[in-house]
Structures are given as C-alpha cells and as structure tokens.
CSV table of C-alpha atoms in Angstrom, one decimal:
chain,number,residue,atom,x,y,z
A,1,UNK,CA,-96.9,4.5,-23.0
A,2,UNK,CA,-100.1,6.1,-22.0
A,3,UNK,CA,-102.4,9.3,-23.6
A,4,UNK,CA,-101.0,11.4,-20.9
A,5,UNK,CA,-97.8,10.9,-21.4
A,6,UNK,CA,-97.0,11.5,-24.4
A,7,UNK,CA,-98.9,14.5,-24.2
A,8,UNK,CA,-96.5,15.6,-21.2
A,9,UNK,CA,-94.0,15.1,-23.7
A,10,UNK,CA,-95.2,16.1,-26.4
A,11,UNK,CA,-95.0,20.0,-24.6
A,12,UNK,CA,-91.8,18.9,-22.6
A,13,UNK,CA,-88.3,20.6,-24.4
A,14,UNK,CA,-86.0,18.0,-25.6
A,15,UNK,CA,-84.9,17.3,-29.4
A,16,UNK,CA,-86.2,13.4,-29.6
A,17,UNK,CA,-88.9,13.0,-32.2
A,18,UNK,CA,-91.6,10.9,-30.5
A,19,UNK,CA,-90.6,7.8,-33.2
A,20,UNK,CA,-87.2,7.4,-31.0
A,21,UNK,CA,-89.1,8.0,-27.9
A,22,UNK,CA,-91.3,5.6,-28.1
A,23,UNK,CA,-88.7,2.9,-29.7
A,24,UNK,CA,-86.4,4.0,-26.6
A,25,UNK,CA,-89.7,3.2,-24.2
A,26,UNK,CA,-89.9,0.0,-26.1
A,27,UNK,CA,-86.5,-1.0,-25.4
A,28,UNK,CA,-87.3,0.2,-21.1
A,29,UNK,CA,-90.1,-2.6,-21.5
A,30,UNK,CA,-87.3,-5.1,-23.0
A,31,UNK,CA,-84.8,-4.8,-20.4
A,32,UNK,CA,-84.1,-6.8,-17.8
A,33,UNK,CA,-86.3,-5.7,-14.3
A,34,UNK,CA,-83.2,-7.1,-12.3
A,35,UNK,CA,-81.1,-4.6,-12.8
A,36,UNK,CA,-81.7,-1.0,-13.0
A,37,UNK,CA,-81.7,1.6,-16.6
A,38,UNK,CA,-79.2,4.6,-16.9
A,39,UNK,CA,-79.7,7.0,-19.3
A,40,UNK,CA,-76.8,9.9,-19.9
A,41,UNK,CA,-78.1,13.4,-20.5
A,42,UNK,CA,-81.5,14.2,-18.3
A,43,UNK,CA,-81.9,17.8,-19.8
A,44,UNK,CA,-85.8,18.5,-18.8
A,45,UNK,CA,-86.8,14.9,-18.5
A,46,UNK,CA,-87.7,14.0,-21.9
A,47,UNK,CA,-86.4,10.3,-22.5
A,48,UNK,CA,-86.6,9.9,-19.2
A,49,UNK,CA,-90.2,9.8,-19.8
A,50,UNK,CA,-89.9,7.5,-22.3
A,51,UNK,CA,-87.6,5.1,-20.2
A,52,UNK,CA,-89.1,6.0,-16.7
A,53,UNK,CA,-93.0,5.2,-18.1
A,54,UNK,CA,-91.2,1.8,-19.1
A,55,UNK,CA,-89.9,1.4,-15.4
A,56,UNK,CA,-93.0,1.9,-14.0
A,57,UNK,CA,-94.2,-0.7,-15.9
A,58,UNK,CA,-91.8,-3.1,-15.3
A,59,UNK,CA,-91.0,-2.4,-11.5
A,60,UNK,CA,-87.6,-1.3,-12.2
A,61,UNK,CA,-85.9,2.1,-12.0
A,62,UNK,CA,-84.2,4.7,-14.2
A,63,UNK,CA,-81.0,6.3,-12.8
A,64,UNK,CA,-80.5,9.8,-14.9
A,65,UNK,CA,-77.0,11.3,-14.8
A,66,UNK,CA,-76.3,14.7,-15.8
A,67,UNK,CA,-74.9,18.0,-14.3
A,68,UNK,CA,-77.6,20.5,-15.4
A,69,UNK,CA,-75.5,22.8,-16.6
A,70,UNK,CA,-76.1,22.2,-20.6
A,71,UNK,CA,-73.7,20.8,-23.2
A,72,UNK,CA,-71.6,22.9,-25.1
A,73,UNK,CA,-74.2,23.3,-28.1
A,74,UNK,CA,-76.7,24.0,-24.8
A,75,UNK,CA,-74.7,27.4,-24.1
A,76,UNK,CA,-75.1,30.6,-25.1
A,77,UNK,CA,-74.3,31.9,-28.6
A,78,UNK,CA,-74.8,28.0,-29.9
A,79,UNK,CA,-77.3,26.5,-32.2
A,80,UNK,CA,-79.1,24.8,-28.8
A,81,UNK,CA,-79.7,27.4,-26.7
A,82,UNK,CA,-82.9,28.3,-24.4
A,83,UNK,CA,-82.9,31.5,-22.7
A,84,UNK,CA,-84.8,30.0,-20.8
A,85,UNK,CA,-83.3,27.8,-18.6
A,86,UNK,CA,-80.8,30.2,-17.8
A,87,UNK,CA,-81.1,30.7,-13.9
A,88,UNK,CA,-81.6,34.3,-13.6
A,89,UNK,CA,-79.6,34.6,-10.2
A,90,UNK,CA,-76.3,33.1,-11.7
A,91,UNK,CA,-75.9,33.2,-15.1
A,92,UNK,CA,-75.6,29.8,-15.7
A,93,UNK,CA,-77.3,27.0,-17.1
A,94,UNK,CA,-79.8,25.4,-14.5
A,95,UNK,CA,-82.1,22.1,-16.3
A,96,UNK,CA,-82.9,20.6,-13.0
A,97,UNK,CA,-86.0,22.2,-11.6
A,98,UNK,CA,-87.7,21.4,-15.3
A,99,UNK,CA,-86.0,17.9,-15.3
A,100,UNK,CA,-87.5,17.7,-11.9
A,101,UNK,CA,-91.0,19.3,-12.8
A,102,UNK,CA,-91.4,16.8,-15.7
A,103,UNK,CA,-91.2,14.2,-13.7
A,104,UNK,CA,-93.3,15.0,-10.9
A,105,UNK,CA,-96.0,15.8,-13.9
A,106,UNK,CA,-95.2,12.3,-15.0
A,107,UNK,CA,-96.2,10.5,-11.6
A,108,UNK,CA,-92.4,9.5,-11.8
A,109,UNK,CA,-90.9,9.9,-8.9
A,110,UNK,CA,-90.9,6.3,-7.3
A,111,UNK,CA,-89.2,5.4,-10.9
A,112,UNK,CA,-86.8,8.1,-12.1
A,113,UNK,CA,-83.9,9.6,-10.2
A,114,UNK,CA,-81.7,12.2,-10.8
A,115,UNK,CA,-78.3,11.8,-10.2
A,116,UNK,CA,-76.6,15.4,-10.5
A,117,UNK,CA,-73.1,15.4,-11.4
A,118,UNK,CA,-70.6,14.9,-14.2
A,119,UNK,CA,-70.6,11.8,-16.2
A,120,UNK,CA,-67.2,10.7,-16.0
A,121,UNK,CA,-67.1,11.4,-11.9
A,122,UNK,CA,-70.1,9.4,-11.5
A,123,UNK,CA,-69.1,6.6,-13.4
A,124,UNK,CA,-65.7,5.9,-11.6
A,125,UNK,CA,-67.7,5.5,-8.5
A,126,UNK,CA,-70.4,3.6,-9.7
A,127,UNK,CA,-70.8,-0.3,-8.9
A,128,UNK,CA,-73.8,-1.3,-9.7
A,129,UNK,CA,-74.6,-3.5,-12.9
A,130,UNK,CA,-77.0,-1.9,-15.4
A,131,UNK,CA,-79.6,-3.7,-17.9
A,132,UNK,CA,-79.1,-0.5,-19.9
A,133,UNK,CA,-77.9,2.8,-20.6
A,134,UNK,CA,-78.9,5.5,-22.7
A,135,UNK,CA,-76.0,7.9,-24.1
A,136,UNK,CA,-77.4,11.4,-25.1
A,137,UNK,CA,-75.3,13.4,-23.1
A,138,UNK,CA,-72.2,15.8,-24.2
A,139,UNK,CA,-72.5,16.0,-28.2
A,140,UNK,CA,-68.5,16.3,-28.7
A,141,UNK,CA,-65.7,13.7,-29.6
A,142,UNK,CA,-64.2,13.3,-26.1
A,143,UNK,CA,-67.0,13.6,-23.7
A,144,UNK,CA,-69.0,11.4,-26.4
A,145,UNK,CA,-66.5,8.9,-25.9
A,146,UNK,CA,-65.8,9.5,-22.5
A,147,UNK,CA,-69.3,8.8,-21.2
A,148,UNK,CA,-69.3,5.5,-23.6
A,149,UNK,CA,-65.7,4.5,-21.8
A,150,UNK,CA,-67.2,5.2,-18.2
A,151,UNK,CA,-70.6,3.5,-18.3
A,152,UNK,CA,-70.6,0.7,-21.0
A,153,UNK,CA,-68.6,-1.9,-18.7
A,154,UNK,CA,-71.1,-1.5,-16.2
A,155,UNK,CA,-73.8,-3.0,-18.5
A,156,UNK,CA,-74.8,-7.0,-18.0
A,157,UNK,CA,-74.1,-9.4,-20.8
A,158,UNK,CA,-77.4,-8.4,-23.2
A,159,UNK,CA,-78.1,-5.6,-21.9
A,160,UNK,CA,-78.9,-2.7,-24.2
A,161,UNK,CA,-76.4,0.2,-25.2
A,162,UNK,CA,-78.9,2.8,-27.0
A,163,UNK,CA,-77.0,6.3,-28.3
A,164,UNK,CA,-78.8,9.1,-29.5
A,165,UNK,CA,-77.6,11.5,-32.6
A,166,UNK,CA,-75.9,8.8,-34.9
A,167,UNK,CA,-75.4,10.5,-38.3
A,168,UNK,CA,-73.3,7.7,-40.4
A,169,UNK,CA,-73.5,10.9,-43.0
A,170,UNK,CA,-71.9,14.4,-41.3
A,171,UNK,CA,-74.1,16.1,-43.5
A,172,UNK,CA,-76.7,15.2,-41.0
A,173,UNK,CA,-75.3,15.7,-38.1
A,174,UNK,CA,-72.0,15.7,-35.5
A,175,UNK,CA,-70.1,12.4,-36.0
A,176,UNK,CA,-69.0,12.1,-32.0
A,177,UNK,CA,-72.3,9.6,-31.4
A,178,UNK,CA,-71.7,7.9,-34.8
A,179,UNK,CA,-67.6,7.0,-33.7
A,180,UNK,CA,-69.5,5.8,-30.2
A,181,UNK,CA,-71.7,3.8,-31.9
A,182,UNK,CA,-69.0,2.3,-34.2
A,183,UNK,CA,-66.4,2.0,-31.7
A,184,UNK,CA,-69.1,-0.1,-29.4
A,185,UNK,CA,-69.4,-2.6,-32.4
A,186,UNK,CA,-65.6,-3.2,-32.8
A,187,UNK,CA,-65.7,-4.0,-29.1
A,188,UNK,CA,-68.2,-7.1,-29.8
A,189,UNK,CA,-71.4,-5.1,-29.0
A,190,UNK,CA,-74.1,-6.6,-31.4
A,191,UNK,CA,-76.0,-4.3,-33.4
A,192,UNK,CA,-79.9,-4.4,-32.6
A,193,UNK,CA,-82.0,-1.4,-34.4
A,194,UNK,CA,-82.4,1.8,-35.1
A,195,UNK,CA,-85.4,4.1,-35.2
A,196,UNK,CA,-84.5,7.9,-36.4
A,197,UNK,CA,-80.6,8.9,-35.3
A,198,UNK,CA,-81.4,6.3,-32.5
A,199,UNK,CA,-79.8,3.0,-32.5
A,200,UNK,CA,-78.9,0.4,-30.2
A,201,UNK,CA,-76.8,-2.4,-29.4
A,202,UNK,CA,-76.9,-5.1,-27.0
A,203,UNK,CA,-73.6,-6.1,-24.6
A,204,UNK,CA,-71.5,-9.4,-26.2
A,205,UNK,CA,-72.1,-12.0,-23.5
C-alpha cells in the first residue's frame, strides 16, 4: 500500500489501527482476482482503503455493504459517537458522503463500490460468489451473527472470512465478533491469523 494512502488513512475516521489495516490489505492481495471482495461495515471508507488499494492492485473489486446510518454504539449518547456525521437536515446518522469522499481521495472509484442497504436484505438477494468478506459491521450478538449467517455461504472454497473486534477476553472488548469468529470454526472454517482484534479464517473446501 502506497505513501499516500496510508496517509489518507491515517486522517480518515474509523477505529482500525494501521497493523490490522495493513494485514487486512495483505489478505486483498491474497485473494483470489476471480471473484470479487465484500467487506460488511463501510463507515467513512477506512478498510475499504485497505482492501480497495489491494483491488486496484490485483484487478479485482471491493463490494462495501452498509446502510450509513451507524451501529448502535455509532448513535448518540454511546461510546462511538461523532457529532459529526450527524446530517444536519434530519437528525440522523448519514456516513456516506465521507465514505464516498474517501474514496474518491483514494483514486478508488473503478475499485470500490458502495452498496447502501441493510446487511441481512442485501445478502438474501445476493448471488454472486465472493473470494472474501470482511465482517465489521453491527457490534451486537444478533446482527453480529446475522451478517456472518447471510454472507459466509456466499464465499468460495478458500476464500477468506476476516472479522474485526475479536476479544477471546470481554474485558477487552464485546464478545458478538468473538462467538462469530468461533462459531465459523465449528462450521469447518480453518483458522488463518490474526493481527490486533483482527483475525481470519479461510472457507473448508
């Protein structure tokens, strides 16, 4: 991954310490070209940095699935919260314009698109065979699981299952990406790595 970008995100908001980044990039490089990436969780474009700077080297694409609207812990009144990103005009929670701006400032946009919707609708209509997926979105036990459930059959045999936030100890952190990460060995996914709270697995063949 180039100077540039990780200086773009370096200054872009997100909560993935540059180790994971770059191991998550490293993985982008690894997967198969044939198929595209999906990564769960867009927030301001942050991994999808990371994953999209791998596409770009590899010719494939990055498919980023999230509502914009901010998790629960994104809300306000919760530990997450920007100001910010609260759209002005509504209220609400609105990620997509800097999701959007960070990758346009990344030279992206052939590589990276957003797919703006909820995780579980988009899954049950989506066909296409992934070479891996990135699960960082929803931090609680159902959607968590929920987004595991929906995606993970779409991936290839090999393919890469990465998850974000897994804290074996819950002194560390929330436990929802830790039961994703275990349930997704009991279902013959093979443990890979880990750099940080981010491990991955690949799909049993």
């Amino acid at each position: 991954m180039n100077g540039r970008l990780m200086e773009l995100a370096g200054r872009t908001r997100g909560f993935m310490p540059a180790e994971e980044g770059l191991a998550l990039h490293q993985l982008g490089l690894e997967a198969s070209p044939s198929h595209p990436m999906l990564e769960v969780g867009g927030y301001c474009g942050l991994s999808a940095l990371y994953l999209g700077s791998a596409a770009q080297e590899t010719g494939s694409v990055l498919f980023s699935v999230d509502h914009h609207r901010g998790s629960e812990e994104n809300q306000a009144g919760w530990e997450h919260h920007d100001p910010e990103l609260v759209d002005a005009r509504t209220g609400r929670m609105d990620s997509l314009p800097f999701f959007r701006r960070t990758i346009e400032l990344g030279g992206l946009e052939a590589h990276v698109f957003a797919v703006v919707g909820a995780s579980v609708e988009v899954a049950a209509a989506w066909a296409t065979p992934l070479s891996l997926l990135f699960i960082d979105g929803g931090h609680g036990e159902e959607p968590a699981m929920a987004d595991y459930e929906g995606w993970s059959p779409r991936l290839v045999p090999g393919a890469f299952l990465a998850i974000h936030d897994v804290f074996p100890d819950p002194v560390d952190g929330g436990q929802a990406p830790f039961h994703v990460f275990t349930r997704a060995r009991a279902d013959g996914f093979v443990e890979g790595g880990a750099a940080g709270s981010l491990r991955w697995l690949r799909a049993p063949s």
